[in-house]
XYZ file of C-alpha atoms in Angstrom:
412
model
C 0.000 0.000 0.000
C 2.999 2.808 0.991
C 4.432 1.769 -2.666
C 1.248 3.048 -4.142
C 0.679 6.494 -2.021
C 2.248 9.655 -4.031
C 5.438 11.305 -3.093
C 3.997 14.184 -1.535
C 2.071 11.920 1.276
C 4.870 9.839 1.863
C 7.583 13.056 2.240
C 4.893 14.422 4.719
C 3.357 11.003 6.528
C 4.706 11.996 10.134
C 3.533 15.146 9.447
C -0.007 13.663 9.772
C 0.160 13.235 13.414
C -0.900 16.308 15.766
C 2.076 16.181 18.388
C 4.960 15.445 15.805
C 3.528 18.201 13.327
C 3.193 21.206 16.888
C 6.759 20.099 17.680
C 8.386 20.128 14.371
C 7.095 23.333 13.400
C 7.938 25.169 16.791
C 11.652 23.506 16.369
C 11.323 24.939 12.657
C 11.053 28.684 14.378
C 13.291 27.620 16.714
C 16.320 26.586 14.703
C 16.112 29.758 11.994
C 16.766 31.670 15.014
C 19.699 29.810 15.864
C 21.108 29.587 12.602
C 20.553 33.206 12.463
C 22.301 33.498 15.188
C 25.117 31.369 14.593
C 25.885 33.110 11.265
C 25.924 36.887 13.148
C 28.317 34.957 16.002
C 30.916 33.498 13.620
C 30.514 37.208 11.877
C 31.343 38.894 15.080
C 33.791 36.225 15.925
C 35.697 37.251 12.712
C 35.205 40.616 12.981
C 36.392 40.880 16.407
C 39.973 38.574 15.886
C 40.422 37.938 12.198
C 41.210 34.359 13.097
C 40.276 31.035 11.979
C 41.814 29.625 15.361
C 39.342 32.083 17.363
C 36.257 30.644 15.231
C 37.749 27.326 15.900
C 37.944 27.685 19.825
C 34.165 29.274 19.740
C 32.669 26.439 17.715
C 34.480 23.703 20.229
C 33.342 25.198 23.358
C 29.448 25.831 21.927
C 29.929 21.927 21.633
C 32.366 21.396 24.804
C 29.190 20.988 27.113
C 28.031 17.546 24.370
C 31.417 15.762 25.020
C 31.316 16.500 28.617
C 27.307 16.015 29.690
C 25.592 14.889 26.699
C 25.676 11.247 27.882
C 25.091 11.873 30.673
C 21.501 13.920 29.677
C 20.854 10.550 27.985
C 21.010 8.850 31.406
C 18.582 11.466 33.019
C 16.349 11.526 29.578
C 15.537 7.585 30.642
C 14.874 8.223 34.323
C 12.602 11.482 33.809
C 10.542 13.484 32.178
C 11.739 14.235 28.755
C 9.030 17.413 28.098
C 10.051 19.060 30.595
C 13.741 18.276 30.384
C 13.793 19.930 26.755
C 11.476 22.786 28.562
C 14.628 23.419 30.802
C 17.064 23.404 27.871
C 14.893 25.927 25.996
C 15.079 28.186 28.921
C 19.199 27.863 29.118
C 19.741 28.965 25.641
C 17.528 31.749 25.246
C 19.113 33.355 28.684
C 22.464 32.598 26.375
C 21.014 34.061 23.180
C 19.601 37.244 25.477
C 22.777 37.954 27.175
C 24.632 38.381 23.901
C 22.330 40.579 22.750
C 22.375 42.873 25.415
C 25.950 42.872 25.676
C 26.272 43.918 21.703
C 23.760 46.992 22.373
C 25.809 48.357 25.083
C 28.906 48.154 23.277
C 30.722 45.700 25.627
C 30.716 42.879 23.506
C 34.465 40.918 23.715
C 35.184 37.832 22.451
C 35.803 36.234 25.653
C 32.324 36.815 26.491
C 31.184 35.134 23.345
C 33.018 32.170 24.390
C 31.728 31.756 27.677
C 27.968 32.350 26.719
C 28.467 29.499 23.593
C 29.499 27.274 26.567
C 26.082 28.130 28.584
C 24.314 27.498 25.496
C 25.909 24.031 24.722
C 24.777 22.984 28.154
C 21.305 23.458 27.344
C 21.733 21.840 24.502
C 23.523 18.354 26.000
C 20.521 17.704 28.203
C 17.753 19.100 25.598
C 19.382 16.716 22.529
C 18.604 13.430 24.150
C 15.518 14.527 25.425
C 14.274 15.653 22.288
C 15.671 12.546 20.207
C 14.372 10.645 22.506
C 10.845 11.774 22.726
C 10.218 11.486 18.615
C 9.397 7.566 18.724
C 6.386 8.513 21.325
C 5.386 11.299 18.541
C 4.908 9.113 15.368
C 4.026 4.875 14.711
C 7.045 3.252 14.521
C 6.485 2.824 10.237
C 6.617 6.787 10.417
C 9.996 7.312 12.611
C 12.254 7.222 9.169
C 10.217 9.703 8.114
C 10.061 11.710 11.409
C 13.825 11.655 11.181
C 14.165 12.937 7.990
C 11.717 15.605 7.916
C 13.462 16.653 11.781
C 16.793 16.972 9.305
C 14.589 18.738 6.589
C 13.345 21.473 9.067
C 17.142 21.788 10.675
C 18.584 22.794 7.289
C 15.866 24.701 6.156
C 16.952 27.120 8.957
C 20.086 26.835 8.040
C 19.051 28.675 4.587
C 16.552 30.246 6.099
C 18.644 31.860 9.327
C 21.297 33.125 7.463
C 19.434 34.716 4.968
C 17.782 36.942 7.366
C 20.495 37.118 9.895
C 22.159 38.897 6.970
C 19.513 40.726 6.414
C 18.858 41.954 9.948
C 22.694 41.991 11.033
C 22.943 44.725 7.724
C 20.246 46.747 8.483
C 19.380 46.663 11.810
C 23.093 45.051 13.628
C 24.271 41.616 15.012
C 22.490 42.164 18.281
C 18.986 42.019 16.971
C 20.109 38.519 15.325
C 20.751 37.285 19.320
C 17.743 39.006 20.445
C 15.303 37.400 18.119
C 17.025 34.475 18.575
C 15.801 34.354 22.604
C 12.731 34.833 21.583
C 12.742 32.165 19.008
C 13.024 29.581 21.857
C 9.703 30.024 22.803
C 8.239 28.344 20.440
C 9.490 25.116 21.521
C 8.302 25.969 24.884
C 4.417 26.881 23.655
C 4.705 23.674 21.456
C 6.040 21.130 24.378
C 3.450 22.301 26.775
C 0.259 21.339 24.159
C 1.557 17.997 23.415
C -0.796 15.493 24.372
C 1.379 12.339 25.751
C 0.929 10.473 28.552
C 2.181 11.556 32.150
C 5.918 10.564 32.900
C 5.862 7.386 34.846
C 9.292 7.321 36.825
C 11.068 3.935 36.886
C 9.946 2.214 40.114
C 13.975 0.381 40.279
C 15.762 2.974 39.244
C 19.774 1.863 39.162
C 22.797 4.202 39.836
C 23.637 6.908 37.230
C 26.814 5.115 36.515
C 25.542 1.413 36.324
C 22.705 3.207 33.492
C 25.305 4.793 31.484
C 27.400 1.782 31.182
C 24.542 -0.133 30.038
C 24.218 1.983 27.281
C 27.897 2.189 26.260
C 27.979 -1.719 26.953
C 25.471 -1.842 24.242
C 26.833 0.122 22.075
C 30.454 -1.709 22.342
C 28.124 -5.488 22.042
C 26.034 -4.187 19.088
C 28.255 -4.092 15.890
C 26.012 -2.182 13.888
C 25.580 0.787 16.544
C 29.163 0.457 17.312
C 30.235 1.016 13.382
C 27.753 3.820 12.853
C 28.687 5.471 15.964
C 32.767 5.677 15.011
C 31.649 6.415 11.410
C 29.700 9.466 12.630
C 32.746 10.726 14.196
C 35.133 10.586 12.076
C 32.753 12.330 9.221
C 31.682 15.160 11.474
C 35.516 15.394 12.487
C 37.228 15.199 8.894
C 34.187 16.734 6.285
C 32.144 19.337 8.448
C 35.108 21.945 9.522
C 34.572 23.249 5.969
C 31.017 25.037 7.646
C 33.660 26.666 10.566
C 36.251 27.922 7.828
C 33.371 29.154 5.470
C 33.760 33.061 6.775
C 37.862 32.488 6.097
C 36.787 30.464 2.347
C 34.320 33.718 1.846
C 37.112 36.557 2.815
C 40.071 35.328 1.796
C 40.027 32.989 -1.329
C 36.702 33.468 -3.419
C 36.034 36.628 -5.116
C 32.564 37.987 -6.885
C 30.049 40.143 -6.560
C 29.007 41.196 -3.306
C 30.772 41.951 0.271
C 32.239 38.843 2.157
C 29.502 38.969 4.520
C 26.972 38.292 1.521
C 29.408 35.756 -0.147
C 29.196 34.151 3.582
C 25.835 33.968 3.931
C 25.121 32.909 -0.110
C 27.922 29.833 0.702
C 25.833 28.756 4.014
C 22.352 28.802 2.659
C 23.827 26.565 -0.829
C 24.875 23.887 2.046
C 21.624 24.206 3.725
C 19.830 23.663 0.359
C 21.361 20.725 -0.545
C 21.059 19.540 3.042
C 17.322 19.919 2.241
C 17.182 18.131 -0.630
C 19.067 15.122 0.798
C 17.040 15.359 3.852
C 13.851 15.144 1.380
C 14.918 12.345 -0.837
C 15.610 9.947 1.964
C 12.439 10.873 3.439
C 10.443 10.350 0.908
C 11.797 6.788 0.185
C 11.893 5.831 3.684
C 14.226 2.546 4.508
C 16.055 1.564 1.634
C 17.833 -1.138 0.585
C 21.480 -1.707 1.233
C 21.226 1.536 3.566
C 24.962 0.817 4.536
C 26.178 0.955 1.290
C 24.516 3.760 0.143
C 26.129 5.548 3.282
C 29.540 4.387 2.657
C 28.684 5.871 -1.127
C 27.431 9.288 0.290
C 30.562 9.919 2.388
C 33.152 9.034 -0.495
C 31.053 11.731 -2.621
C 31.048 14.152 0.231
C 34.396 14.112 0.422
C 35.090 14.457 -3.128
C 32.820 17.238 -3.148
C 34.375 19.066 -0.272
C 38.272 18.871 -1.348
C 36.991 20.522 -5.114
C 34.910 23.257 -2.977
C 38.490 24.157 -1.199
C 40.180 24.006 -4.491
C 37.527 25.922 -6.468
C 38.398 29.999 -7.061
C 34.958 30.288 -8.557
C 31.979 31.764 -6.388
C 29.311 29.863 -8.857
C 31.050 26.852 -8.882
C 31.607 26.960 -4.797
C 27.982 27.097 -4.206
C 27.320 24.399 -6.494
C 29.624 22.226 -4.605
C 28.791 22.970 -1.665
C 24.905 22.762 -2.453
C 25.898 18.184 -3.278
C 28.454 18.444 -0.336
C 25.029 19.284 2.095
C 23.050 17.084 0.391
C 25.691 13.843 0.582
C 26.455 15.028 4.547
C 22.524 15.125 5.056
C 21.799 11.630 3.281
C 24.384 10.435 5.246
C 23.510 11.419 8.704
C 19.678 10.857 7.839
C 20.029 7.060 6.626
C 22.591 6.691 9.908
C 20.293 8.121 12.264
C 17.705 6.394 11.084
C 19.245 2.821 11.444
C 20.063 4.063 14.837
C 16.095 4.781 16.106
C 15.244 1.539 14.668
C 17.738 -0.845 16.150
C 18.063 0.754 19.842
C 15.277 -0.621 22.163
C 13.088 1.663 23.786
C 14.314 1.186 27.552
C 18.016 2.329 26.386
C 17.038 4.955 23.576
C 17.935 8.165 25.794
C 21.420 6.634 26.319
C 22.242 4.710 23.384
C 20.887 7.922 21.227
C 23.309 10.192 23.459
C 26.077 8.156 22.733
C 25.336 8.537 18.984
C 24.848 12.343 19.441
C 28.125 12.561 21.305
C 30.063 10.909 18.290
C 27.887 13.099 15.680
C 28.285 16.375 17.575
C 31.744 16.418 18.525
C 33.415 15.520 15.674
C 33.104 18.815 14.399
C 33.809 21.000 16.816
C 37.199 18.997 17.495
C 38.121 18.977 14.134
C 36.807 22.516 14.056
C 40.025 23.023 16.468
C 42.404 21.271 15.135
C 41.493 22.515 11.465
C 40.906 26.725 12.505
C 44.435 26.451 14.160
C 46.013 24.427 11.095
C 44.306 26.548 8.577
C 46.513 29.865 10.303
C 49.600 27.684 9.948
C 49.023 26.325 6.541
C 46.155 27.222 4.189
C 42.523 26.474 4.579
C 42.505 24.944 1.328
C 45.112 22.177 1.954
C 43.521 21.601 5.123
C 39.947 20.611 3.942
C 42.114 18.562 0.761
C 43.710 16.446 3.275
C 40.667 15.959 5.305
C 38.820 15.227 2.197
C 41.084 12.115 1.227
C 41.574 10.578 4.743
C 37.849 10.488 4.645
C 37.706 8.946 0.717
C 40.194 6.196 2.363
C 37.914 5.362 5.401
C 34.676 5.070 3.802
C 36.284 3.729 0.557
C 38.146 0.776 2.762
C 35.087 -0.490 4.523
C 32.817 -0.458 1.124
C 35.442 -2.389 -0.193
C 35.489 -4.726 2.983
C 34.086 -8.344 2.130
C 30.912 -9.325 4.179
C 31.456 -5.514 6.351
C 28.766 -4.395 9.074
C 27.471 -1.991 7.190
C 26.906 -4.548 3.756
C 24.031 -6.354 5.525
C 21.735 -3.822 6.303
């Protein structure tokens, strides 16, 4: 029967359900702030320092709080109640996004400052993530959840065309600390949304374990279950090697493409390309829902991601940038959806907070480490040869296990 329903209704089948469709669109409202945000911060950042080490150091520490807590928020995701765990988080960020702001309209903005409020935001966001991933199999049937994953990617990149567009827009006309301000507000959305859901009350485990014995359940898991523990490292090592190129886009736009426009345009033109493709990818996997030979067609993504990202970092040619770029977001997106998605539907329900914090962890701190380690390289060396070399090591990895005789990832 799903072979026979039309594209549109299968894109759009979680959509069809009342609490998935209130949450998705809040987060929708939610995320163009913050990617409205995020392109006036990495603006300021440069701005400020003319550095590719300083926009490294700022995109690590928004992510420091993930690598430190994140599996942690899976732990307490399991034991309590996930609404009002994401309620929290939502609460945390937009203090973050409103203390920017006000410290850009008085003039005391310093880049310290910037530094230490991405760190209070990244702590709302290692116990919101779990809770949130966590909560989307209660939102949908489980023949929806591919779906519900995809069109969750589809409304994260739309923001990300959609936030720096008018972040541009408003930072131009109107200054950078309208971007944060809006931004604060933005998070209430999420908060409106969460409190009409319709779910049944939290029922707290009545033998709960230790914190500790929990998480290493969940990492146990993880280490016992090949397929989680492949996707997992493979998530990593993507995130780490292919996704700096977003971090080193203000250096890319500034200092090695030329065109029409000011750098800040170029910027913002060069982040909403990635987003669109990320749409697009998000879209297409959506719409087909579980595929076959899902592993392969991973390992295939990231060997075209890469290939896509080392000719963006060779290219001189604004047009033919954003047309890389545009397949490097939609391989990155296809990737991560399809991975994701294997995830959700492997993990039981009793671990999921844990198991998916674990996966979040690998996903989310890949690039802000190898945001590090490539902003302070790119100062040494060039950002070009940086994102090259990053660019083959990940061709090798993803090449050697497609090549890899009766692999993990061949049997799904």
């Amino acid at each position: 029967m799903a072979n026979n329903q039309s594209w549109s209704t299968r894109l759009a089948g979680a959509l069809a359900h009342r609490n998935f469709r209130l949450l998705w669109l809040a987060a929708l409202g939610s995320t163009i702030g913050t990617w409205m945000q995020k392109y006036a911060q990495s603006w300021v950042v440069w701005d400020l320092t003319k550095s590719n080490t300083y926009l490294g150091i700022d995109e690590f520490l928004s992510s420091l709080p993930i690598l430190l807590f994140m599996l942690i928020g899976g732990v307490v995701a399991d034991r309590h109640d996930r609404r009002r765990l994401l309620t929290g988080s939502q609460y945390v960020q937009a203090f973050s996004a409103f203390a920017l702001a006000a410290l850009v309209f008085t003039g005391r903005i310093e880049v310290g400052y910037i530094f230490a409020l991405s760190f209070i935001s990244g702590c709302g966001q290692a116990f919101g993530g779990p809770a949130y991933q966590a909560m989307i199999p209660s939102l949908v049937p489980r023949s929806d959840l591919p779906n519900a994953i995809a069109l969750n990617s589809t409304q994260f990149n739309l923001s990300r065309v959609l936030g720096p567009a008018a972040g541009g827009t408003i930072l131009v006309a109107i200054g950078a600390a309208w971007c944060f301000a809006l931004n604060g507000l933005s998070f209430f959305l999420v908060v409106f949304a969460l409190a009409a859901l319709r779910l049944p009350a939290h029922v707290p485990s009545t033998k709960p374990s230790a914190l500790g014995a929990e998480l290493r359940g969940g990492l146990r898991y993880v280490r016992e279950t090949r397929l989680m523990y492949v996707l997992t490292v493979l998530a990593f090592v993507t995130t780490f090697l292919a996704m700096p190129v977003s971090t080193l886009l203000p250096a890319f736009a500034t200092n090695v493409l030329g065109g029409a426009g000011s750098p800040a345009t170029r910027l913002w033109m060069l982040m909403a390309c990635q987003g669109l493709g990320a749409i697009a990818g998000a879209l297409i996997v959506g719409s087909r829902g579980r595929v076959p030979h899902m592993g392969r067609a991973i390992l295939g993504a990231q060997i075209l991601l890469g290939l896509t990202v080392a000719a963006f970092a060779l290219s001189r040619s604004l047009p033919l940038s954003l047309a890389l770029l545009f397949v490097a977001g939609f391989c990155s997106m296809a990737t991560f959806s399809m991975s994701f998605s294997l995830v959700q539907l492997t993990v039981p329900d009793e671990l999921r907070g844990r198991v998916v914090s674990i996966y979040m962890v690998a996903l989310r701190s890949g690039l802000p480490i190898g945001a590090l380690v490539a902003g302070a390289l790119a100062d040494v060396f060039t950002p070009t040869s940086i994102m090259v070399t990053n660019s083959a090591l990940l061709c090798v990895v993803a090449g050697g296990l497609l090549l890899r005789k009766n692999g993990t990832l061949q049997k799904v």
